[in-house]
XYZ file of C-alpha atoms in Angstrom:
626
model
C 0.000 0.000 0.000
C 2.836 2.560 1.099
C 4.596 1.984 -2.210
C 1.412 2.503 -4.271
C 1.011 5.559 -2.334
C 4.588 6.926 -3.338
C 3.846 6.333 -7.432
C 0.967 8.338 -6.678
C 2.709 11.532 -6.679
C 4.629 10.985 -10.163
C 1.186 9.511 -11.389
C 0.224 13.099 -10.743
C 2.405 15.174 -12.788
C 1.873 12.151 -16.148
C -1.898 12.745 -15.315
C -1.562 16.973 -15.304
C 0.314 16.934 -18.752
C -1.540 14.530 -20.647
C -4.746 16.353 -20.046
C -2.719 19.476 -20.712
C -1.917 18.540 -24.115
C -5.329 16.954 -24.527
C -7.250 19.884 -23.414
C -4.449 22.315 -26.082
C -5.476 19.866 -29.262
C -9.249 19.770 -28.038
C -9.717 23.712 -26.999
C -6.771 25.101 -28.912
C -6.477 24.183 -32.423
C -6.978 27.967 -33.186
C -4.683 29.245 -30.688
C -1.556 26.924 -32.296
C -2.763 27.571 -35.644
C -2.215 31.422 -34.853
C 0.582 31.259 -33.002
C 3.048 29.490 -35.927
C 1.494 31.772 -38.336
C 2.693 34.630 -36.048
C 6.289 33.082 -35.911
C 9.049 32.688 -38.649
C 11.861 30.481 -38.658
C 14.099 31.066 -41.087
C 16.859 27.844 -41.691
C 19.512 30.134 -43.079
C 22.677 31.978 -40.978
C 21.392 35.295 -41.578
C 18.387 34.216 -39.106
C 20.261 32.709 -36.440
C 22.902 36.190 -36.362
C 19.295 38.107 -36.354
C 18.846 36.570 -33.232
C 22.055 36.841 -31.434
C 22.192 40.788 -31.140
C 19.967 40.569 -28.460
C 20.637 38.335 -24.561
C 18.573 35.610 -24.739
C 19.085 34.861 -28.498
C 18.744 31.034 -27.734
C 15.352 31.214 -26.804
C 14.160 32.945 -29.260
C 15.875 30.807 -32.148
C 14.782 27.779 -30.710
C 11.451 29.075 -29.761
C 10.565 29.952 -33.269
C 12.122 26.540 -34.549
C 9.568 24.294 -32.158
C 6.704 26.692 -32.661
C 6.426 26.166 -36.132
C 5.359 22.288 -35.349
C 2.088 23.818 -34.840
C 1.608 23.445 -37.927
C 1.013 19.706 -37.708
C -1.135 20.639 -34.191
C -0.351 17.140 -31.936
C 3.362 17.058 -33.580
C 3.493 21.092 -32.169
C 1.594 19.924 -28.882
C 3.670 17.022 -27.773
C 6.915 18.443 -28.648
C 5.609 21.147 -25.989
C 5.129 18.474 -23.434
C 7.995 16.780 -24.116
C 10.150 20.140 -22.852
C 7.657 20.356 -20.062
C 7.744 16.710 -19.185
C 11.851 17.436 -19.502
C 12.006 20.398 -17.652
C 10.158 18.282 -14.686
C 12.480 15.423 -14.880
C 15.563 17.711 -14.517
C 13.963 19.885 -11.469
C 13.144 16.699 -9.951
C 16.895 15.170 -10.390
C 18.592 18.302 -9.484
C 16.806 19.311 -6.164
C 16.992 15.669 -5.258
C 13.060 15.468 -4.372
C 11.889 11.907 -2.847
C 9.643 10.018 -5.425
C 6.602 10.495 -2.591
C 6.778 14.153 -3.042
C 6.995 14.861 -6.697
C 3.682 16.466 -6.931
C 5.076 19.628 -5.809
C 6.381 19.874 -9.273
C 2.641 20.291 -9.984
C 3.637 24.334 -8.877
C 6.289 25.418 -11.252
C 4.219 23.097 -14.115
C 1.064 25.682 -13.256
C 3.346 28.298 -13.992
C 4.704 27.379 -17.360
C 1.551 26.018 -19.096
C -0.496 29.850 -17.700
C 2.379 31.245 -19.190
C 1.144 29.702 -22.566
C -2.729 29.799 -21.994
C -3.182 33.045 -21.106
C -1.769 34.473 -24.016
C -5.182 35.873 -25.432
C -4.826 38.598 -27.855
C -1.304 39.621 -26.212
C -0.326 37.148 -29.435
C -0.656 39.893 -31.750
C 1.654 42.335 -29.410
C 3.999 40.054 -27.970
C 7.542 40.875 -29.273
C 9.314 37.900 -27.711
C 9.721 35.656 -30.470
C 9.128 31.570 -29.595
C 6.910 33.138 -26.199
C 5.582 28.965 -26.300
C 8.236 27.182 -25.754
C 11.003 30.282 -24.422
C 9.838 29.876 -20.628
C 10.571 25.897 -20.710
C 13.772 26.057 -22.838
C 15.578 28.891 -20.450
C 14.019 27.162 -17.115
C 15.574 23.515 -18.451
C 18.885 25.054 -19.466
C 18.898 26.970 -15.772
C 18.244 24.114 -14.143
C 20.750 21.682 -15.529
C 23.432 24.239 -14.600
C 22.460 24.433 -11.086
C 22.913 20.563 -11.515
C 25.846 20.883 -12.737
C 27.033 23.367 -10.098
C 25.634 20.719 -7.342
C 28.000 17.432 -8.672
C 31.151 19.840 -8.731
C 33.531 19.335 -6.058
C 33.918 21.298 -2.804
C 37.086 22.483 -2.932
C 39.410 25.145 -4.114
C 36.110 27.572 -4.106
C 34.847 25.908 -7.400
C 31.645 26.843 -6.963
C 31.508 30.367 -6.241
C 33.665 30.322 -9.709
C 31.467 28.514 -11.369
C 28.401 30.553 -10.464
C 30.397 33.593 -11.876
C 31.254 32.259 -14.816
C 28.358 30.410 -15.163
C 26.085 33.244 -14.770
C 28.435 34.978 -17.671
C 28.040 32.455 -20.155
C 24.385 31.874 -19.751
C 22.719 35.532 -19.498
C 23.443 36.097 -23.192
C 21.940 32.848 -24.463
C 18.944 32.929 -21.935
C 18.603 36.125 -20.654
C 16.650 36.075 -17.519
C 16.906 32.736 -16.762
C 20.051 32.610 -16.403
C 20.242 35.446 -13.649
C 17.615 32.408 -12.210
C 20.425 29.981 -12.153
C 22.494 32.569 -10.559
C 19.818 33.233 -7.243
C 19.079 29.324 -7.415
C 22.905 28.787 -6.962
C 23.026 30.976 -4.175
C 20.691 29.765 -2.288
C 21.624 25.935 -2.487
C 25.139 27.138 -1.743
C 23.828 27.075 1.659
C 22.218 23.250 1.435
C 24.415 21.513 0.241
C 26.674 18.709 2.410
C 30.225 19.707 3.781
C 30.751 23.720 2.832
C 32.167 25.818 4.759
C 30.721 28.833 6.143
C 33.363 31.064 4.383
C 32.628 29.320 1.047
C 28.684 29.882 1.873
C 29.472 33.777 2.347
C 31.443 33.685 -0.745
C 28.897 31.827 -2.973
C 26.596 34.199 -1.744
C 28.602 37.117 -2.342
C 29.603 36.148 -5.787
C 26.071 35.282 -6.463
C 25.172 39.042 -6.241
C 28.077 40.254 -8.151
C 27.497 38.275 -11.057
C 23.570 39.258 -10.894
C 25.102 42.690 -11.221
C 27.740 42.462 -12.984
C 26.676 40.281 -16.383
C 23.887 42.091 -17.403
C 25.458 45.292 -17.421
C 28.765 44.327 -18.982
C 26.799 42.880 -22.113
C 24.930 45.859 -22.089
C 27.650 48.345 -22.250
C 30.229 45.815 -24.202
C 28.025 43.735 -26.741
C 24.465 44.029 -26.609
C 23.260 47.673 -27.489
C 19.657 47.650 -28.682
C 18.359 46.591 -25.456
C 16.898 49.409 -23.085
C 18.867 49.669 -19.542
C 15.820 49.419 -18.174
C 15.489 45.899 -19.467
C 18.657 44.371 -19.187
C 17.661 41.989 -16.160
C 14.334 41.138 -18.142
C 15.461 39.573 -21.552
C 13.971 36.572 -22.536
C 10.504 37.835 -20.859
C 7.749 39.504 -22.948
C 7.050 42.718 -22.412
C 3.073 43.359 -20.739
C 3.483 46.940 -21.253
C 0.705 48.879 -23.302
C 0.644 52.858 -21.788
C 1.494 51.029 -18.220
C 2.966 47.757 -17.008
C 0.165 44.820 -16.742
C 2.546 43.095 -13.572
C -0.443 40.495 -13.208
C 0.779 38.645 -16.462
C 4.250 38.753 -14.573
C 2.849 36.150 -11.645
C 3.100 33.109 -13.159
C 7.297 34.057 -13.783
C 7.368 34.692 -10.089
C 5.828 31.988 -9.014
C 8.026 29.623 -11.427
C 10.976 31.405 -10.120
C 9.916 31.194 -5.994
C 8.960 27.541 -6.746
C 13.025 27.201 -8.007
C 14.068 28.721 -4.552
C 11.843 27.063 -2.422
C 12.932 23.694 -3.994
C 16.677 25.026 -3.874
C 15.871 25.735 0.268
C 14.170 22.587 0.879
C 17.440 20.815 -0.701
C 18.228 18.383 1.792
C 15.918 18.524 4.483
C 13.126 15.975 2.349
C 14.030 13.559 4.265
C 12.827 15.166 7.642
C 9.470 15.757 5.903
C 8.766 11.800 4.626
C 8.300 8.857 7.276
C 10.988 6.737 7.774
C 11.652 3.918 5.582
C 11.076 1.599 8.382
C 8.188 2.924 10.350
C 5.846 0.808 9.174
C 7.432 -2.080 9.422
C 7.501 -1.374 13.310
C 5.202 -3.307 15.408
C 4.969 -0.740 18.201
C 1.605 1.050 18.283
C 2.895 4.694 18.710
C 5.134 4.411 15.623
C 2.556 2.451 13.809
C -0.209 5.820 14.535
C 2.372 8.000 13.709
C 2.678 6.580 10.268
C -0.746 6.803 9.359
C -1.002 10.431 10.688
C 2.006 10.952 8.192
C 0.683 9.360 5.092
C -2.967 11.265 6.841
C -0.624 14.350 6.755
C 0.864 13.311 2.828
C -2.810 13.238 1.534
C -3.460 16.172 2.254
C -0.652 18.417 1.205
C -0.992 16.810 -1.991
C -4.782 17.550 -1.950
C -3.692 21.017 -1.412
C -1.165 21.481 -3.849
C -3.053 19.834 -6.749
C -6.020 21.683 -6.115
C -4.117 25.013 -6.223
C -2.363 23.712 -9.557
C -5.567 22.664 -10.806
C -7.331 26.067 -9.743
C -4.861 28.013 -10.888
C -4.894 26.750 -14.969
C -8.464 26.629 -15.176
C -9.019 29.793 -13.592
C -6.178 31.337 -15.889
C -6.634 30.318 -18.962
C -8.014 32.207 -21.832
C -11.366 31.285 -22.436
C -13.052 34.148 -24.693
C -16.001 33.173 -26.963
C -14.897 35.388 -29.798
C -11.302 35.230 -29.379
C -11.047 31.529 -30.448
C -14.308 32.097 -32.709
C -11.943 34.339 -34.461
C -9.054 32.142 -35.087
C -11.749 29.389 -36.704
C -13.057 31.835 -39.260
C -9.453 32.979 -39.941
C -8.657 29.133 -41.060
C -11.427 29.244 -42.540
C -10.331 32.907 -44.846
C -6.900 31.305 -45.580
C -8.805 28.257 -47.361
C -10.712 30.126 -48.682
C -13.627 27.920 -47.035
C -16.229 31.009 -47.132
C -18.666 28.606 -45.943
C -16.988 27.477 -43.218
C -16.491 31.335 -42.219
C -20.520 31.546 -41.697
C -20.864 28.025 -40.416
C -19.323 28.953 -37.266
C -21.952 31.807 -36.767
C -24.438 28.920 -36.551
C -26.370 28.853 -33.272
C -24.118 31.840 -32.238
C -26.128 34.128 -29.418
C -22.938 36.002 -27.978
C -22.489 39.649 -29.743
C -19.590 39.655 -31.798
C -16.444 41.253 -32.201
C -15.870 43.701 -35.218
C -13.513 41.364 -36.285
C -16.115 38.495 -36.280
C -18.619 40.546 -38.194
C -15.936 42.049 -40.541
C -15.429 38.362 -41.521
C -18.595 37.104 -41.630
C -19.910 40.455 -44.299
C -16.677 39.266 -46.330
C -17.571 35.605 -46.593
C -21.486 36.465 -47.879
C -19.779 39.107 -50.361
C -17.703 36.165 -52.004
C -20.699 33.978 -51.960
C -22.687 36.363 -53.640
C -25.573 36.260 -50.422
C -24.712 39.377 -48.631
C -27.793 41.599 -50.222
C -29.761 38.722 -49.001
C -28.282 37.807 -45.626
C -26.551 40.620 -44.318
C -28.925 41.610 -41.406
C -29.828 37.361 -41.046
C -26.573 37.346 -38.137
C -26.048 39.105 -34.872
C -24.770 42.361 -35.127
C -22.549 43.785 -32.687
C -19.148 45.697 -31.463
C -18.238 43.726 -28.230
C -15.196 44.846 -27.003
C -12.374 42.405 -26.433
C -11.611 41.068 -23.604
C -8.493 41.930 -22.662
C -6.530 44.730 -20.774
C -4.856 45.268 -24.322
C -6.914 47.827 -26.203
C -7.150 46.051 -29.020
C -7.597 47.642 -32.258
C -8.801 45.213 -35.615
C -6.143 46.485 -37.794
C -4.114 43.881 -35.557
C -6.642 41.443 -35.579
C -7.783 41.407 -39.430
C -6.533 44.310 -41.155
C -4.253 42.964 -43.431
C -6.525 40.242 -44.241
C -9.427 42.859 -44.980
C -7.196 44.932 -46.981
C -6.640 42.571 -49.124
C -9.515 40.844 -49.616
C -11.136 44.058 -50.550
C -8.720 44.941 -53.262
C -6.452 47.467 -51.678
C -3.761 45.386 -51.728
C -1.629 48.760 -51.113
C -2.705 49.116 -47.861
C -2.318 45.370 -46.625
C 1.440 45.850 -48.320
C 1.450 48.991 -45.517
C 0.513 46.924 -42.403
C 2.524 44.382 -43.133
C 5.676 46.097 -43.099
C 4.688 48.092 -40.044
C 3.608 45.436 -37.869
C 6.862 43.719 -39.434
C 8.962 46.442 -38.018
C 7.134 47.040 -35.014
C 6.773 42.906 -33.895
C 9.133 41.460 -35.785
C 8.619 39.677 -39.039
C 6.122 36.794 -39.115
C 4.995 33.946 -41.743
C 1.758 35.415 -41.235
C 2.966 39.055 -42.622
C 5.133 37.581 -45.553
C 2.259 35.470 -47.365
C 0.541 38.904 -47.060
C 3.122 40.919 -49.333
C 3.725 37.823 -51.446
C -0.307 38.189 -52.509
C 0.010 41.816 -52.831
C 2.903 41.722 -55.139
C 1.404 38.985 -57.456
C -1.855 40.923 -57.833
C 0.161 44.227 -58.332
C 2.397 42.652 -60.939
C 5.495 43.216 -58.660
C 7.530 39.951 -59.834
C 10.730 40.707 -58.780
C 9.423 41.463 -55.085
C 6.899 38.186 -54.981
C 10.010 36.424 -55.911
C 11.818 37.796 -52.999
C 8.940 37.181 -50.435
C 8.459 33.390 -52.160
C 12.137 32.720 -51.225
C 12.492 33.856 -48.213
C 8.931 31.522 -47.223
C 10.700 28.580 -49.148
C 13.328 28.742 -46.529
C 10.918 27.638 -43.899
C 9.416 24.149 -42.865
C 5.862 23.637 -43.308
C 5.375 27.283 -45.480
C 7.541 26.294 -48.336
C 4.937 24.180 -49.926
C 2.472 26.845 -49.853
C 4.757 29.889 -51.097
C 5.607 27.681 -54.788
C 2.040 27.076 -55.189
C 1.966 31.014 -55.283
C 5.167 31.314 -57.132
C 3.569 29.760 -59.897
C 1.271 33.024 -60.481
C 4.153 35.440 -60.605
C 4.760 36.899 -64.351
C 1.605 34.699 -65.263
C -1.452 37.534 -65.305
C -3.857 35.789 -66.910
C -3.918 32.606 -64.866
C -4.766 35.426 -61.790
C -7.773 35.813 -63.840
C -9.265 32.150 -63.695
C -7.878 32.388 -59.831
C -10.502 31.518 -57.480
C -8.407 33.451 -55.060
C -7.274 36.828 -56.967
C -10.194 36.607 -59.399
C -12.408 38.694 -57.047
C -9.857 40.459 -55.374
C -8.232 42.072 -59.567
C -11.885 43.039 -59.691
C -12.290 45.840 -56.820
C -9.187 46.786 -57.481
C -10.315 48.635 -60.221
C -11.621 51.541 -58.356
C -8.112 52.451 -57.490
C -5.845 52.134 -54.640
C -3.641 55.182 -53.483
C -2.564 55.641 -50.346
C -4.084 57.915 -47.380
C -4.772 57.868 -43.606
C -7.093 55.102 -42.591
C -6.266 55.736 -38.627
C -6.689 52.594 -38.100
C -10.375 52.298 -38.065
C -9.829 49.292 -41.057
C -14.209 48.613 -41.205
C -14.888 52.466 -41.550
C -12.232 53.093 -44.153
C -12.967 49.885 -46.552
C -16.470 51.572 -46.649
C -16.076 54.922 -46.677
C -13.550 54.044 -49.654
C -15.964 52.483 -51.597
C -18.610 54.592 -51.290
C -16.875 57.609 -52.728
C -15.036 55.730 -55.279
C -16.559 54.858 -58.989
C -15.557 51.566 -61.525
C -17.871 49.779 -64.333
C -17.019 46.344 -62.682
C -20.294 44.806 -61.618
C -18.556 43.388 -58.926
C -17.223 47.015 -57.521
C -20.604 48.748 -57.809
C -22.467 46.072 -55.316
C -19.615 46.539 -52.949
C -20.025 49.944 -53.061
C -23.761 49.948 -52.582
C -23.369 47.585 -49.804
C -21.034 50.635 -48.330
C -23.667 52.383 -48.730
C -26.162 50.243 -47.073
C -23.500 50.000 -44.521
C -23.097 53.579 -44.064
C -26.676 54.648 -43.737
C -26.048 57.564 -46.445
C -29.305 57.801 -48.164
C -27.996 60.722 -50.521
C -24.446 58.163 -51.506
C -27.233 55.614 -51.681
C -29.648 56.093 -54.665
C -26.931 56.321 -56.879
C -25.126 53.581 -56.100
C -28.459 51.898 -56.266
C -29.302 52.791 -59.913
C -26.209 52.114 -60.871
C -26.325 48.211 -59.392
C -29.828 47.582 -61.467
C -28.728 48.823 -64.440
C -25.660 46.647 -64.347
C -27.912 43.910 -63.285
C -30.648 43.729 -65.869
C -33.194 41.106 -65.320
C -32.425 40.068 -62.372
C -34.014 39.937 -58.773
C -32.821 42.588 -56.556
C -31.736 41.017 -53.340
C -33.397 41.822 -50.375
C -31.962 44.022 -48.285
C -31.343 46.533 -51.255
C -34.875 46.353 -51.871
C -35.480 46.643 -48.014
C -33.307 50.038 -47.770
C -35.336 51.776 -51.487
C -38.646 51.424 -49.913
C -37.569 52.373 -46.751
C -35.779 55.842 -47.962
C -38.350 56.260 -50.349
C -41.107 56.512 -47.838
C -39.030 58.459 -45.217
C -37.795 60.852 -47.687
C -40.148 61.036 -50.742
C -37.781 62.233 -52.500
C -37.219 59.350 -55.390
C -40.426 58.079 -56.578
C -40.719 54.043 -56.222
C -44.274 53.374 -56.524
C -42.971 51.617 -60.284
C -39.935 49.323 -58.482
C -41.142 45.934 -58.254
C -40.255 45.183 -54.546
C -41.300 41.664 -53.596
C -44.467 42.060 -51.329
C -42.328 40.048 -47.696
C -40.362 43.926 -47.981
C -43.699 45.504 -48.107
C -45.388 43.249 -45.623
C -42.632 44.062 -43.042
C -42.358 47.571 -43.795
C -45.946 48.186 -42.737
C -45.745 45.640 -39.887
C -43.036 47.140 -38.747
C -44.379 51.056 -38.382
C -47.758 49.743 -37.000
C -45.495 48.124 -34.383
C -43.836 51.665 -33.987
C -46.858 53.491 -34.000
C -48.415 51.872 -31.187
C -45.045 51.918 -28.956
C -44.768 55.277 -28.622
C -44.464 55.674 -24.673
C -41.939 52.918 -24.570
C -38.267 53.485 -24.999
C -35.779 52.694 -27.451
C -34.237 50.060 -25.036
C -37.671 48.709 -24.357
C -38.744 48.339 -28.044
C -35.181 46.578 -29.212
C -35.823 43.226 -28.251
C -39.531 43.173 -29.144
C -38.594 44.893 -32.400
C -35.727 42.173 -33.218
C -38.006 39.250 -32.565
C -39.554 39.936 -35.812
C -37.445 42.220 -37.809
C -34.065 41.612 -36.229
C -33.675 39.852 -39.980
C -34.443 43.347 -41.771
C -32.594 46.110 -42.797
C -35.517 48.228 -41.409
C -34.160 47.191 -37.816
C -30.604 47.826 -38.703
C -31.224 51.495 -39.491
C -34.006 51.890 -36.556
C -32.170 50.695 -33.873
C -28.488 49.505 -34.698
C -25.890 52.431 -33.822
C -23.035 53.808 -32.440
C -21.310 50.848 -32.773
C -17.263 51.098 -31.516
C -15.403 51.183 -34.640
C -11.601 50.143 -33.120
C-alpha cells in the first residue's frame, strides 16, 4: 500500500500533462494555428545572427524553430510536453526530491503552461519571439546548470567560480533565466553537504556580483539595442501597453519562488517523509504516527493539486470570440467562405468587429450578402483583454486585401513587421500583394524567403507559380475577385486605423464599371446609412444587373428611404411584397409603442425584424469602430 502511495505523486504530474496537451489539441487548435502563423523560422545563418544581437538569443531561435510544429497541431503539442515533461524530470533530479513528493512539481508546471494559456490577444503584441516554448527552454537550461554546479567538487572555491562564470556564459543565451540559475545557486550554496561557512558567504557574495555584474557588462560591451531598463528582463515579454500589466508577470514569479523554495528545501526531504522503516515497526505509537504521516501526505498533496488545478483553469483564456476568431481565420486562408458563416451557426454572444468584418466578407464572395446581411447578430463587443485592441491587428491585413487594396495590406505588413518582428503570417501577405500588383521581382523575394521555412515552403511555390503569369490570376478563385475591386483604385491615405470604416467609406466615394465594384459599393452604402451616396449607387447596381431579382436588403433600404424621404419616386420598383409586408408591420409596431423606450422596443422589435434592414437602421448604432 505505502509503495502505491509513493507512485501516486509521479502519477500526478503524467496525469496533469496529458490532459494538458489533450485539453491544447481539443480547446486550442486555433490558438496553435495562430501562433506558428505569427512566428518565422528562417533555416539560413542570416536568421540565427538576427537573433544573437539581443541576450537571450537562444530562446528565441529555438522558440521559433519548435513553434512552427504547430503546424502539424499534436506534432506542435507534444513536442511542448515533451520540454515540459523534460524540464520536470531535470527539477526533480537536481533538487533531489523523494519520489513520494513529486507532486510539488505540480507548482512550477502551473506556472509554465499559464504562461502559454493566457496568451489571449497579447499574441498579436507580444515581441518575444518563440513566447511557447522560451519559458521551458531557459528554465531547463537553468536548471541543468544548477545541476551541474551541485555534482562539482567542494574544494578550491569551485563553486563560487562557477556561479560567476556560469552566470556569464548563460545571461546572453537565456537572458533572464540565467540570472535564475544565478539566485538558485546561491541559495543551495547554503544546502548543500560539507561547505564551509566562508565558502557559503562567498557563494553568496559572488552570487550578487554576477547578478550585477553580467547584465550590465553585455549591455555596455556587446548588446546595445536593449533598453537599460530591461537588461535583467530579456527573454521575458514585455506586458506593457501605456502602463505595465505586472499580473501577467505572476506566473514568472511563481516559477521562479517555486526554483528557490525547492533550492531551500534541498536536503531537508528527508525530515518531511516517514521513515523507511516505520511501518514495518510493530509498536503502536510508531505504527499511529505513520498513518497520521501518510494522513498528513494526503493532504498536502490535496492542497497542492487543487491550487495547480485552480490556478490553470481559472487562468486560462477562455473568450467566446477570441477563439471564434481564429476558426473563421482558417477558414479565410482556405478560402472555405462557408466554413467562415458556419461557425456563426447557433451563435447568441455579440460579436467582435472582427467576427462581423469576416462574416460580411464571406457572404460578399458567396454572392448572399444583399440577401443575408442583417440574417446574423450584429454587434461591437469589445475584447476582452486589458490590451486595447484595435482590428487592424486582428484582421486588417486580411481585410485589406480581400477588398482589393492590396496597397494598404502591403502597408501593415511592413509596419507590424517592423514594429513585432517579421512573421509567416505578414510575408504570405506581401507575397499576394505583389502577385496581384504585378510586382515579380518582389513576390520572388517574399516566395524565397517563405521557401526557406518548414511547413510554409509548400504553400509559397504554389503562389510562385502566379508570378509573371497575369492571366492565370484571372481564372484564380483566389485573386479573381480580389483584380476586380481593385479597379476603383488604390492610393494611399490615412485610414487611422479604423480598417471597417475606411474599406467603406472608400468604396462609397469611389466609382468603376465592374459589376462586382458597384455592389460593394452599394453595400457601403447600405453600410453607411447615407441615403444621398445611396440612390446612386443603387441605380447604378440595377442597371448593371438587368433582369435580375434585386436582393433583399437593397430592396429593403429603397422602400424604406423612399417613404421616409419622398424624394425618389418608387411606386414603379417591383419590390417583392415580404419587404412591403414588413415595412408596414413594422411602423404599426412603432406606431403603437410610442411611450416605450428605445431600449424597451429593441428586443420586441428584433423578434420579428431583427432579420431586416428596417431594424438595422431603426435601432443599430453607435457601434465602436476600433
Amino acid at each position: 500500500m505505502k509503495d502505491k502511495l509513493k507512485l501516486l505523486s509521479p502519477a500526478l504530474v503524467v496525469v496533469a500533462l496529458v490532459t494538458t496537451a489533450c485539453c491544447l489539441l481539443g480547446y486550442e487548435q486555433g490558438l496553435l494555428w495562430k501562433a506558428q502563423e505569427m512566428n518565422l523560422f528562417l533555416d539560413t545563418p542570416l536568421f540565427l545572427r538576427q537573433q544573437m544581437v539581443t541576450s537571450g538569443w537562444l530562446l528565441t531561435y529555438l522558440g521559433c524553430y519548435f513553434t512552427e510544429f504547430f503546424y502539424v497541431p499534436w506534432l506542435g503539442v507534444t513536442l511542448l510536453t515533451m520540454w515540459w515533461a523534460l524540464l520536470m524530470l531535470v527539477i526533480w533530479r537536481t533538487f533531489r526530491i523523494p519520489v513520494k513528493w513529486t507532486a510539488v512539481l505540480l507548482i512550477p508546471l502551473a506556472a509554465v503552461i499559464i504562461m502559454n494559456v493566457d496568451v489571449g490577444y497579447w499574441i498579436y503584441y507580444l515581441k518575444l519571439r518563440g513566447h511557447f516554448f522560451a519559458a521551458a527552454i531557459g528554465t531547463t537550461v537553468a536548471v541543468l546548470s544548477v545541476w551541474l554546479f551541485r555534482l562539482l567538487p567542494t574544494k578550491y572555491y569551485l563553486r563560487s567560480v562557477y556561479i560567476f562564470v556560469c552566470t556569464g556564459v548563460l545571461y546572453p543565451i537565456i537572458g533572464f533565466y540565467g540570472l535564475v540559475a544565478a539566485l538558485v545557486m546561491g541559495v543551495l550554496v547554503w544546502r548543500v553537504e560539507k561547505l564551509p561557512l566562508t565558502d557559503r558567504i562567498i557563494g553568496s557574495v559572488v552570487t550578487v556580483l554576477s547578478i550585477v555584474f553580467w547584465p550590465l557588462f553585455y549591455y555596455n560591451y556587446v548588446f546595445c539595442q536593449t533598453g537599460i531598463q530591461n537588461i535583467w528582463w530579456t527573454g521575458l515579454p514585455m506586458y506593457w501597453v501605456d502602463r505595465e500589466l505586472s499580473a501577467y508577470y505572476i506566473p514568472y514569479y511563481v516559477l521562479v519562488a517555486s526554483l528557490v523554495f525547492l533550492a531551500a528545501m534541498y536536503g531537508m526531504w528527508v525530515k518531511a517523509v516517514e521513515p523507511e522503516n516505520a511501518g514495518k515497526s510493530r509498536k503502536h505509537g510508531k505504527s499511529g504516527g505513520s498513518a497520521r504521516k501518510t494522513v498528513k501526505w494526503i493532504l498536502i498533496h490535496l492542497v497542492v493539486v487543487a491550487m495547480a488545478g485552480y490556478s490553470v483553469y481559472r487562468f486560462w483564456y477562455k473568450d467566446h470570440n477570441f477563439h471564434k476568431e481564429f476558426r473563421m481565420q482558417q477558414c479565410m486562408e482556405r478560402l472555405d467562405w462557408q466554413g467562415v458563416l458556419d461557425q456563426e451557426i447557433g451563435d447568441t454572444v455579440e460579436p467582435t468587429r472582427a467576427i462581423v468584418m469576416m462574416r460580411n466578407l464571406a457572404l460578399f464572395r458567396l454572392g448572399r450578402q444583399g440577401d443575408e446581411m442583417f440574417r446574423y447578430l450584429d454587434g461591437s463587443k469589445l475584447c476582452d483583454s486589458p490590451v486595447p485592441v484595435r482590428m487592424m491587428q486582428v484582421v486588417g491585413c486580411s481585410m485589406y486585401y480581400n477588398y482589393g487594396l492590396a496597397n494598404y495590406c502591403h502597408r501593415w505588413c511592413m509596419e507590424e513587421g517592423v514594429e513585432f518582428g517579421w512573421r509567416a503570417d505578414y510575408l504570405k501577405y506581401l507575397l499576394r500583394c505583389a502577385i496581384v500588383t504585378g510586382e515579380q521581382q518582389e513576390a520572388r523575394k517574399y516566395a524565397s524567403l517563405l521557401k526557406h521555412t518548414r511547413y510554409q515552403k509548400a504553400w509559397a511555390e504554389r503562389y510562385e507559380r502566379y508570378i509573371g503569369h497575369p492571366n492565370q490570376l484571372q481564372s484564380s478563385k483566389e485573386f479573381a475577385p480580389i483584380l476586380q475591386l481593385m479597379t476603383g483604385g488604390d492610393y494611399l491615405g490615412a485610414d487611422q486605423m479604423m480598417v471597417e470604416k475606411f474599406i467603406m467609406e472608400r468604396f462609397v466615394r469611389s466609382h468603376s464599371d465592374n459589376p462586382l465594384y458597384q455592389e460593394q459599393s452599394l453595400l457601403a452604402a447600405l453600410w453607411m446609412k447615407d441615403i444621398q451616396m445611396f440612390w446612386p449607387r443603387f441605380f447604378e447596381y440595377a442597371s448593371s444587373h438587368p433582369g435580375q431579382r434585386m436582393p433583399t436588403h437593397y430592396q429593403e433600404a429603397a422602400y424604406l428611404y423612399g417613404n421616409l424621404e419622398h424624394e425618389v419616386d418608387i411606386s414603379r420598383m417591383p419590390f417583392d411584397e415580404q419587404v412591403k409586408r414588413d415595412y408596414a408591420a413594422l411602423m404599426d409596431l412603432a406606431n403603437n409603442a410610442t411611450s416605450s423606450s428605445e431600449d424597451e422596443m429593441r428586443p420586441i422589435f428584433y423578434s420579428r425584424f431583427g432579420h431586416t434592414f428596417y431594424y438595422n437602421y431603426f435601432f443599430v448604432h453607435d457601434l465602436n469602430m476600433y
